[in-house]
Amino acid sequence: MPDNLDFEHQLSLLESRGMIVPDEERTGSINKLTTVSYYRIKEFAKPFEVVNDDGKIYDNLEFSKVLARYYQDKNLRMSLLHAIEQIEVSIKTQLAYALGTRYGAFGYLDFSNWIDRSEFDAFQTLEKQYYFTKELRTSARKSNNADLHNNRNLNTAGIPSVWLGMNILTFGQMCNIIFCSKNEIVREIALNYKCTNKQLISWLGTLNLVRNVCAHNGNLVNISLKTKPILNNELENKIHFTDEECPVFKLGVIIVITKIMVRNVNSRYQWDDIRRSLKSLCVKTQLNNRDEMANIIGFKNFNIIKSI
């Protein structure tokens, strides 16, 4: 069973494993451990672990740089959420237009109108429709939007028109609608981002995961995607590949996907905060230069980060 160490001994344990804390920074570092837990420090130091015979797994890794990595992760999560919101609002608008144009104000509530029937049978369609309608009605009732309480905008069951309904979906609910839609509807939306249907679906799946990581205080800097998004030429030119020519699906691919999609929504979007955080993550650490630090988070090199 692990010992219950006080904060000073937690820092000493990190030092015994090779982490560097200058004497003049020791008191401040102990104070930091009272607010940033020992295990969070270990988590953000993970990419720099080495195997030494003497057990010093951090090999002169500076505590201050691990702490800076933690804070840049926090900044990056906030900035990335803002960028993803641009995509979310845009897609909800396009989805509402595509469904409203084809099926009218309330036709979207009949899933058989727009669902991909080659993928979902009648029972699955009705099941999805039931749960979606139930959740949407609840969301509409809880909303402070006055338009959602105006009977002119609701059907007899109290469910809003497609133009209002799409706006109160969660990011995940929005993605599920697109994932289930006929090819022609997905294609209409994908054209706005100059990508294929399959690319759009895979990119949205990635951003939905990332959005949840950002919203729930997850570790974005060290993220490694298990479900691989589909690459295009731009992604292949900007992300890191291993020596075996395998693409690395880490933070780099997420940032580039986000930028591709956002620039088709707002070409003047300001990337300064995200770029600043990424540059800070590439400060030379241990024996890793800036290009190698960029590789660790999934970018081809540091110049790619400077061009974000």
PDB file of N, CA and C in Angstrom, residues 114-187:
ATOM      1  N   TRP A 114     -34.656  11.224 -42.915  1.00  0.00           N
ATOM      2  CA  TRP A 114     -33.272  11.570 -43.234  1.00  0.00           C
ATOM      3  C   TRP A 114     -32.218  10.547 -42.811  1.00  0.00           C
ATOM      4  N   ILE A 115     -32.632   9.532 -42.061  1.00  0.00           N
ATOM      5  CA  ILE A 115     -31.642   8.564 -41.583  1.00  0.00           C
ATOM      6  C   ILE A 115     -31.163   7.673 -42.732  1.00  0.00           C
ATOM      7  N   ASP A 116     -29.944   7.190 -42.611  1.00  0.00           N
ATOM      8  CA  ASP A 116     -29.369   6.294 -43.618  1.00  0.00           C
ATOM      9  C   ASP A 116     -29.974   4.904 -43.425  1.00  0.00           C
ATOM     10  N   ARG A 117     -30.921   4.551 -44.273  1.00  0.00           N
ATOM     11  CA  ARG A 117     -31.657   3.296 -44.094  1.00  0.00           C
ATOM     12  C   ARG A 117     -30.816   2.071 -44.411  1.00  0.00           C
ATOM     13  N   SER A 118     -29.698   2.267 -45.075  1.00  0.00           N
ATOM     14  CA  SER A 118     -28.810   1.128 -45.328  1.00  0.00           C
ATOM     15  C   SER A 118     -28.053   0.726 -44.069  1.00  0.00           C
ATOM     16  N   GLU A 119     -28.039   1.609 -43.069  1.00  0.00           N
ATOM     17  CA  GLU A 119     -27.316   1.344 -41.824  1.00  0.00           C
ATOM     18  C   GLU A 119     -28.248   1.058 -40.650  1.00  0.00           C
ATOM     19  N   PHE A 120     -29.490   1.553 -40.712  1.00  0.00           N
ATOM     20  CA  PHE A 120     -30.390   1.444 -39.567  1.00  0.00           C
ATOM     21  C   PHE A 120     -31.748   0.902 -40.017  1.00  0.00           C
ATOM     22  N   ASP A 121     -32.205  -0.154 -39.361  1.00  0.00           N
ATOM     23  CA  ASP A 121     -33.504  -0.722 -39.697  1.00  0.00           C
ATOM     24  C   ASP A 121     -34.612   0.077 -39.018  1.00  0.00           C
ATOM     25  N   ALA A 122     -35.865  -0.329 -39.233  1.00  0.00           N
ATOM     26  CA  ALA A 122     -37.014   0.433 -38.730  1.00  0.00           C
ATOM     27  C   ALA A 122     -37.012   0.520 -37.206  1.00  0.00           C
ATOM     28  N   PHE A 123     -36.665  -0.597 -36.541  1.00  0.00           N
ATOM     29  CA  PHE A 123     -36.651  -0.584 -35.076  1.00  0.00           C
ATOM     30  C   PHE A 123     -35.584   0.371 -34.553  1.00  0.00           C
ATOM     31  N   GLN A 124     -34.391   0.302 -35.105  1.00  0.00           N
ATOM     32  CA  GLN A 124     -33.307   1.184 -34.673  1.00  0.00           C
ATOM     33  C   GLN A 124     -33.654   2.653 -34.911  1.00  0.00           C
ATOM     34  N   THR A 125     -34.319   2.907 -36.031  1.00  0.00           N
ATOM     35  CA  THR A 125     -34.718   4.278 -36.361  1.00  0.00           C
ATOM     36  C   THR A 125     -35.694   4.828 -35.328  1.00  0.00           C
ATOM     37  N   LEU A 126     -36.704   4.029 -34.989  1.00  0.00           N
ATOM     38  CA  LEU A 126     -37.693   4.466 -34.004  1.00  0.00           C
ATOM     39  C   LEU A 126     -37.084   4.621 -32.616  1.00  0.00           C
ATOM     40  N   GLU A 127     -36.162   3.738 -32.276  1.00  0.00           N
ATOM     41  CA  GLU A 127     -35.503   3.822 -30.974  1.00  0.00           C
ATOM     42  C   GLU A 127     -34.685   5.116 -30.861  1.00  0.00           C
ATOM     43  N   LYS A 128     -33.913   5.418 -31.894  1.00  0.00           N
ATOM     44  CA  LYS A 128     -33.118   6.644 -31.899  1.00  0.00           C
ATOM     45  C   LYS A 128     -34.035   7.864 -31.857  1.00  0.00           C
ATOM     46  N   GLN A 129     -35.135   7.816 -32.592  1.00  0.00           N
ATOM     47  CA  GLN A 129     -36.076   8.933 -32.631  1.00  0.00           C
ATOM     48  C   GLN A 129     -36.694   9.167 -31.262  1.00  0.00           C
ATOM     49  N   TYR A 130     -37.036   8.096 -30.570  1.00  0.00           N
ATOM     50  CA  TYR A 130     -37.669   8.215 -29.258  1.00  0.00           C
ATOM     51  C   TYR A 130     -36.741   8.909 -28.261  1.00  0.00           C
ATOM     52  N   TYR A 131     -35.519   8.423 -28.148  1.00  0.00           N
ATOM     53  CA  TYR A 131     -34.598   8.983 -27.162  1.00  0.00           C
ATOM     54  C   TYR A 131     -34.166  10.413 -27.529  1.00  0.00           C
ATOM     55  N   PHE A 132     -33.993  10.658 -28.818  1.00  0.00           N
ATOM     56  CA  PHE A 132     -33.635  12.013 -29.246  1.00  0.00           C
ATOM     57  C   PHE A 132     -34.745  12.995 -28.898  1.00  0.00           C
ATOM     58  N   THR A 133     -35.984  12.631 -29.207  1.00  0.00           N
ATOM     59  CA  THR A 133     -37.132  13.503 -28.951  1.00  0.00           C
ATOM     60  C   THR A 133     -37.298  13.774 -27.457  1.00  0.00           C
ATOM     61  N   LYS A 134     -37.109  12.737 -26.666  1.00  0.00           N
ATOM     62  CA  LYS A 134     -37.238  12.874 -25.213  1.00  0.00           C
ATOM     63  C   LYS A 134     -36.188  13.846 -24.671  1.00  0.00           C
ATOM     64  N   GLU A 135     -34.936  13.697 -25.102  1.00  0.00           N
ATOM     65  CA  GLU A 135     -33.857  14.570 -24.637  1.00  0.00           C
ATOM     66  C   GLU A 135     -34.052  16.002 -25.119  1.00  0.00           C
ATOM     67  N   LEU A 136     -34.514  16.145 -26.360  1.00  0.00           N
ATOM     68  CA  LEU A 136     -34.698  17.475 -26.928  1.00  0.00           C
ATOM     69  C   LEU A 136     -35.806  18.228 -26.197  1.00  0.00           C
ATOM     70  N   ARG A 137     -36.886  17.545 -25.877  1.00  0.00           N
ATOM     71  CA  ARG A 137     -37.982  18.190 -25.157  1.00  0.00           C
ATOM     72  C   ARG A 137     -37.508  18.671 -23.784  1.00  0.00           C
ATOM     73  N   THR A 138     -36.739  17.849 -23.108  1.00  0.00           N
ATOM     74  CA  THR A 138     -36.202  18.222 -21.794  1.00  0.00           C
ATOM     75  C   THR A 138     -35.283  19.436 -21.897  1.00  0.00           C
ATOM     76  N   SER A 139     -34.407  19.438 -22.894  1.00  0.00           N
ATOM     77  CA  SER A 139     -33.486  20.564 -23.086  1.00  0.00           C
ATOM     78  C   SER A 139     -34.234  21.849 -23.380  1.00  0.00           C
ATOM     79  N   ALA A 140     -35.284  21.747 -24.194  1.00  0.00           N
ATOM     80  CA  ALA A 140     -36.066  22.930 -24.556  1.00  0.00           C
ATOM     81  C   ALA A 140     -36.760  23.523 -23.327  1.00  0.00           C
ATOM     82  N   ARG A 141     -37.274  22.667 -22.467  1.00  0.00           N
ATOM     83  CA  ARG A 141     -37.977  23.131 -21.271  1.00  0.00           C
ATOM     84  C   ARG A 141     -37.037  23.839 -20.298  1.00  0.00           C
ATOM     85  N   LYS A 142     -35.785  23.378 -20.245  1.00  0.00           N
ATOM     86  CA  LYS A 142     -34.815  23.952 -19.315  1.00  0.00           C
ATOM     87  C   LYS A 142     -34.152  25.218 -19.843  1.00  0.00           C
ATOM     88  N   SER A 143     -34.276  25.461 -21.127  1.00  0.00           N
ATOM     89  CA  SER A 143     -33.580  26.586 -21.741  1.00  0.00           C
ATOM     90  C   SER A 143     -34.188  27.922 -21.334  1.00  0.00           C
ATOM     91  N   ASN A 144     -33.323  28.946 -21.275  1.00  0.00           N
ATOM     92  CA  ASN A 144     -33.772  30.308 -20.975  1.00  0.00           C
ATOM     93  C   ASN A 144     -34.118  31.098 -22.235  1.00  0.00           C
ATOM     94  N   ASN A 145     -33.937  30.479 -23.389  1.00  0.00           N
ATOM     95  CA  ASN A 145     -34.232  31.142 -24.659  1.00  0.00           C
ATOM     96  C   ASN A 145     -35.742  31.339 -24.795  1.00  0.00           C
ATOM     97  N   ALA A 146     -36.166  32.594 -24.887  1.00  0.00           N
ATOM     98  CA  ALA A 146     -37.602  32.900 -24.950  1.00  0.00           C
ATOM     99  C   ALA A 146     -38.273  32.262 -26.160  1.00  0.00           C
ATOM    100  N   ASP A 147     -37.543  32.153 -27.273  1.00  0.00           N
ATOM    101  CA  ASP A 147     -38.130  31.566 -28.479  1.00  0.00           C
ATOM    102  C   ASP A 147     -38.530  30.113 -28.275  1.00  0.00           C
ATOM    103  N   LEU A 148     -37.866  29.432 -27.336  1.00  0.00           N
ATOM    104  CA  LEU A 148     -38.178  28.027 -27.081  1.00  0.00           C
ATOM    105  C   LEU A 148     -39.415  27.865 -26.193  1.00  0.00           C
ATOM    106  N   HIS A 149     -39.958  28.981 -25.750  1.00  0.00           N
ATOM    107  CA  HIS A 149     -41.188  28.931 -24.946  1.00  0.00           C
ATOM    108  C   HIS A 149     -42.331  29.667 -25.649  1.00  0.00           C
ATOM    109  N   ASN A 150     -42.116  29.959 -26.911  1.00  0.00           N
ATOM    110  CA  ASN A 150     -43.145  30.579 -27.748  1.00  0.00           C
ATOM    111  C   ASN A 150     -43.830  29.471 -28.547  1.00  0.00           C
ATOM    112  N   ASN A 151     -45.117  29.297 -28.334  1.00  0.00           N
ATOM    113  CA  ASN A 151     -45.842  28.187 -28.967  1.00  0.00           C
ATOM    114  C   ASN A 151     -45.772  28.208 -30.493  1.00  0.00           C
ATOM    115  N   ARG A 152     -45.527  29.367 -31.071  1.00  0.00           N
ATOM    116  CA  ARG A 152     -45.428  29.460 -32.529  1.00  0.00           C
ATOM    117  C   ARG A 152     -44.230  28.663 -33.050  1.00  0.00           C
ATOM    118  N   ASN A 153     -43.243  28.453 -32.189  1.00  0.00           N
ATOM    119  CA  ASN A 153     -42.025  27.750 -32.589  1.00  0.00           C
ATOM    120  C   ASN A 153     -42.022  26.279 -32.183  1.00  0.00           C
ATOM    121  N   LEU A 154     -43.116  25.826 -31.609  1.00  0.00           N
ATOM    122  CA  LEU A 154     -43.192  24.457 -31.090  1.00  0.00           C
ATOM    123  C   LEU A 154     -44.283  23.672 -31.791  1.00  0.00           C
ATOM    124  N   ASN A 155     -44.122  22.343 -31.847  1.00  0.00           N
ATOM    125  CA  ASN A 155     -45.228  21.513 -32.345  1.00  0.00           C
ATOM    126  C   ASN A 155     -46.164  21.192 -31.187  1.00  0.00           C
ATOM    127  N   THR A 156     -47.147  20.387 -31.418  1.00  0.00           N
ATOM    128  CA  THR A 156     -48.156  20.105 -30.377  1.00  0.00           C
ATOM    129  C   THR A 156     -47.564  19.352 -29.186  1.00  0.00           C
ATOM    130  N   ALA A 157     -46.420  18.698 -29.398  1.00  0.00           N
ATOM    131  CA  ALA A 157     -45.772  17.967 -28.305  1.00  0.00           C
ATOM    132  C   ALA A 157     -44.780  18.852 -27.553  1.00  0.00           C
ATOM    133  N   GLY A 158     -44.675  20.133 -27.943  1.00  0.00           N
ATOM    134  CA  GLY A 158     -43.785  21.058 -27.252  1.00  0.00           C
ATOM    135  C   GLY A 158     -42.331  20.967 -27.684  1.00  0.00           C
ATOM    136  N   ILE A 159     -42.096  20.442 -28.884  1.00  0.00           N
ATOM    137  CA  ILE A 159     -40.732  20.290 -29.390  1.00  0.00           C
ATOM    138  C   ILE A 159     -40.460  21.380 -30.415  1.00  0.00           C
ATOM    139  N   PRO A 160     -39.290  22.023 -30.359  1.00  0.00           N
ATOM    140  CA  PRO A 160     -39.008  23.177 -31.219  1.00  0.00           C
ATOM    141  C   PRO A 160     -38.771  22.822 -32.677  1.00  0.00           C
ATOM    142  N   SER A 161     -38.910  23.841 -33.519  1.00  0.00           N
ATOM    143  CA  SER A 161     -38.603  23.694 -34.943  1.00  0.00           C
ATOM    144  C   SER A 161     -37.135  23.338 -35.121  1.00  0.00           C
ATOM    145  N   VAL A 162     -36.798  22.878 -36.299  1.00  0.00           N
ATOM    146  CA  VAL A 162     -35.429  22.425 -36.573  1.00  0.00           C
ATOM    147  C   VAL A 162     -34.409  23.538 -36.361  1.00  0.00           C
ATOM    148  N   TRP A 163     -34.771  24.773 -36.674  1.00  0.00           N
ATOM    149  CA  TRP A 163     -33.812  25.875 -36.578  1.00  0.00           C
ATOM    150  C   TRP A 163     -33.469  26.193 -35.123  1.00  0.00           C
ATOM    151  N   LEU A 164     -34.437  25.998 -34.224  1.00  0.00           N
ATOM    152  CA  LEU A 164     -34.172  26.170 -32.801  1.00  0.00           C
ATOM    153  C   LEU A 164     -33.629  24.886 -32.185  1.00  0.00           C
ATOM    154  N   GLY A 165     -34.165  23.766 -32.630  1.00  0.00           N
ATOM    155  CA  GLY A 165     -33.781  22.477 -32.065  1.00  0.00           C
ATOM    156  C   GLY A 165     -32.309  22.166 -32.231  1.00  0.00           C
ATOM    157  N   MET A 166     -31.770  22.437 -33.409  1.00  0.00           N
ATOM    158  CA  MET A 166     -30.358  22.141 -33.642  1.00  0.00           C
ATOM    159  C   MET A 166     -29.453  22.953 -32.720  1.00  0.00           C
ATOM    160  N   ASN A 167     -29.876  24.157 -32.373  1.00  0.00           N
ATOM    161  CA  ASN A 167     -29.046  25.041 -31.557  1.00  0.00           C
ATOM    162  C   ASN A 167     -28.912  24.595 -30.106  1.00  0.00           C
ATOM    163  N   ILE A 168     -29.826  23.768 -29.635  1.00  0.00           N
ATOM    164  CA  ILE A 168     -29.738  23.338 -28.229  1.00  0.00           C
ATOM    165  C   ILE A 168     -29.188  21.925 -28.093  1.00  0.00           C
ATOM    166  N   LEU A 169     -28.763  21.330 -29.199  1.00  0.00           N
ATOM    167  CA  LEU A 169     -28.127  20.023 -29.114  1.00  0.00           C
ATOM    168  C   LEU A 169     -26.742  20.156 -28.486  1.00  0.00           C
ATOM    169  N   THR A 170     -26.310  19.131 -27.790  1.00  0.00           N
ATOM    170  CA  THR A 170     -24.921  19.067 -27.369  1.00  0.00           C
ATOM    171  C   THR A 170     -24.063  18.763 -28.600  1.00  0.00           C
ATOM    172  N   PHE A 171     -22.759  18.937 -28.470  1.00  0.00           N
ATOM    173  CA  PHE A 171     -21.861  18.610 -29.584  1.00  0.00           C
ATOM    174  C   PHE A 171     -22.010  17.137 -29.955  1.00  0.00           C
ATOM    175  N   GLY A 172     -22.105  16.277 -28.957  1.00  0.00           N
ATOM    176  CA  GLY A 172     -22.253  14.854 -29.214  1.00  0.00           C
ATOM    177  C   GLY A 172     -23.549  14.513 -29.924  1.00  0.00           C
ATOM    178  N   GLN A 173     -24.662  15.153 -29.511  1.00  0.00           N
ATOM    179  CA  GLN A 173     -25.946  14.919 -30.175  1.00  0.00           C
ATOM    180  C   GLN A 173     -25.908  15.372 -31.631  1.00  0.00           C
ATOM    181  N   MET A 174     -25.263  16.523 -31.859  1.00  0.00           N
ATOM    182  CA  MET A 174     -25.109  17.026 -33.227  1.00  0.00           C
ATOM    183  C   MET A 174     -24.331  16.024 -34.081  1.00  0.00           C
ATOM    184  N   CYS A 175     -23.241  15.505 -33.523  1.00  0.00           N
ATOM    185  CA  CYS A 175     -22.435  14.521 -34.251  1.00  0.00           C
ATOM    186  C   CYS A 175     -23.247  13.273 -34.569  1.00  0.00           C
ATOM    187  N   ASN A 176     -24.041  12.814 -33.615  1.00  0.00           N
ATOM    188  CA  ASN A 176     -24.834  11.604 -33.835  1.00  0.00           C
ATOM    189  C   ASN A 176     -25.833  11.780 -34.971  1.00  0.00           C
ATOM    190  N   ILE A 177     -26.411  12.971 -35.094  1.00  0.00           N
ATOM    191  CA  ILE A 177     -27.323  13.235 -36.211  1.00  0.00           C
ATOM    192  C   ILE A 177     -26.577  13.092 -37.535  1.00  0.00           C
ATOM    193  N   ILE A 178     -25.395  13.689 -37.613  1.00  0.00           N
ATOM    194  CA  ILE A 178     -24.617  13.624 -38.852  1.00  0.00           C
ATOM    195  C   ILE A 178     -24.167  12.201 -39.132  1.00  0.00           C
ATOM    196  N   PHE A 179     -23.739  11.478 -38.098  1.00  0.00           N
ATOM    197  CA  PHE A 179     -23.268  10.108 -38.287  1.00  0.00           C
ATOM    198  C   PHE A 179     -24.367   9.189 -38.825  1.00  0.00           C
ATOM    199  N   CYS A 180     -25.623   9.537 -38.519  1.00  0.00           N
ATOM    200  CA  CYS A 180     -26.754   8.694 -38.941  1.00  0.00           C
ATOM    201  C   CYS A 180     -27.391   9.156 -40.250  1.00  0.00           C
ATOM    202  N   SER A 181     -26.983  10.294 -40.765  1.00  0.00           N
ATOM    203  CA  SER A 181     -27.695  10.920 -41.884  1.00  0.00           C
ATOM    204  C   SER A 181     -27.367  10.282 -43.227  1.00  0.00           C
ATOM    205  N   LYS A 182     -28.281  10.498 -44.167  1.00  0.00           N
ATOM    206  CA  LYS A 182     -28.062  10.080 -45.545  1.00  0.00           C
ATOM    207  C   LYS A 182     -26.809  10.752 -46.095  1.00  0.00           C
ATOM    208  N   ASN A 183     -26.197  10.093 -47.060  1.00  0.00           N
ATOM    209  CA  ASN A 183     -24.966  10.616 -47.653  1.00  0.00           C
ATOM    210  C   ASN A 183     -25.140  12.017 -48.224  1.00  0.00           C
ATOM    211  N   GLU A 184     -26.295  12.296 -48.808  1.00  0.00           N
ATOM    212  CA  GLU A 184     -26.491  13.594 -49.451  1.00  0.00           C
ATOM    213  C   GLU A 184     -26.480  14.737 -48.436  1.00  0.00           C
ATOM    214  N   ILE A 185     -26.976  14.465 -47.227  1.00  0.00           N
ATOM    215  CA  ILE A 185     -26.970  15.492 -46.184  1.00  0.00           C
ATOM    216  C   ILE A 185     -25.555  15.709 -45.651  1.00  0.00           C
ATOM    217  N   VAL A 186     -24.852  14.605 -45.414  1.00  0.00           N
ATOM    218  CA  VAL A 186     -23.466  14.714 -44.945  1.00  0.00           C
ATOM    219  C   VAL A 186     -22.621  15.424 -45.992  1.00  0.00           C
ATOM    220  N   ARG A 187     -22.867  15.092 -47.258  1.00  0.00           N
ATOM    221  CA  ARG A 187     -22.083  15.702 -48.340  1.00  0.00           C
ATOM    222  C   ARG A 187     -22.292  17.210 -48.399  1.00  0.00           C
TER     223      ARG A 187
END
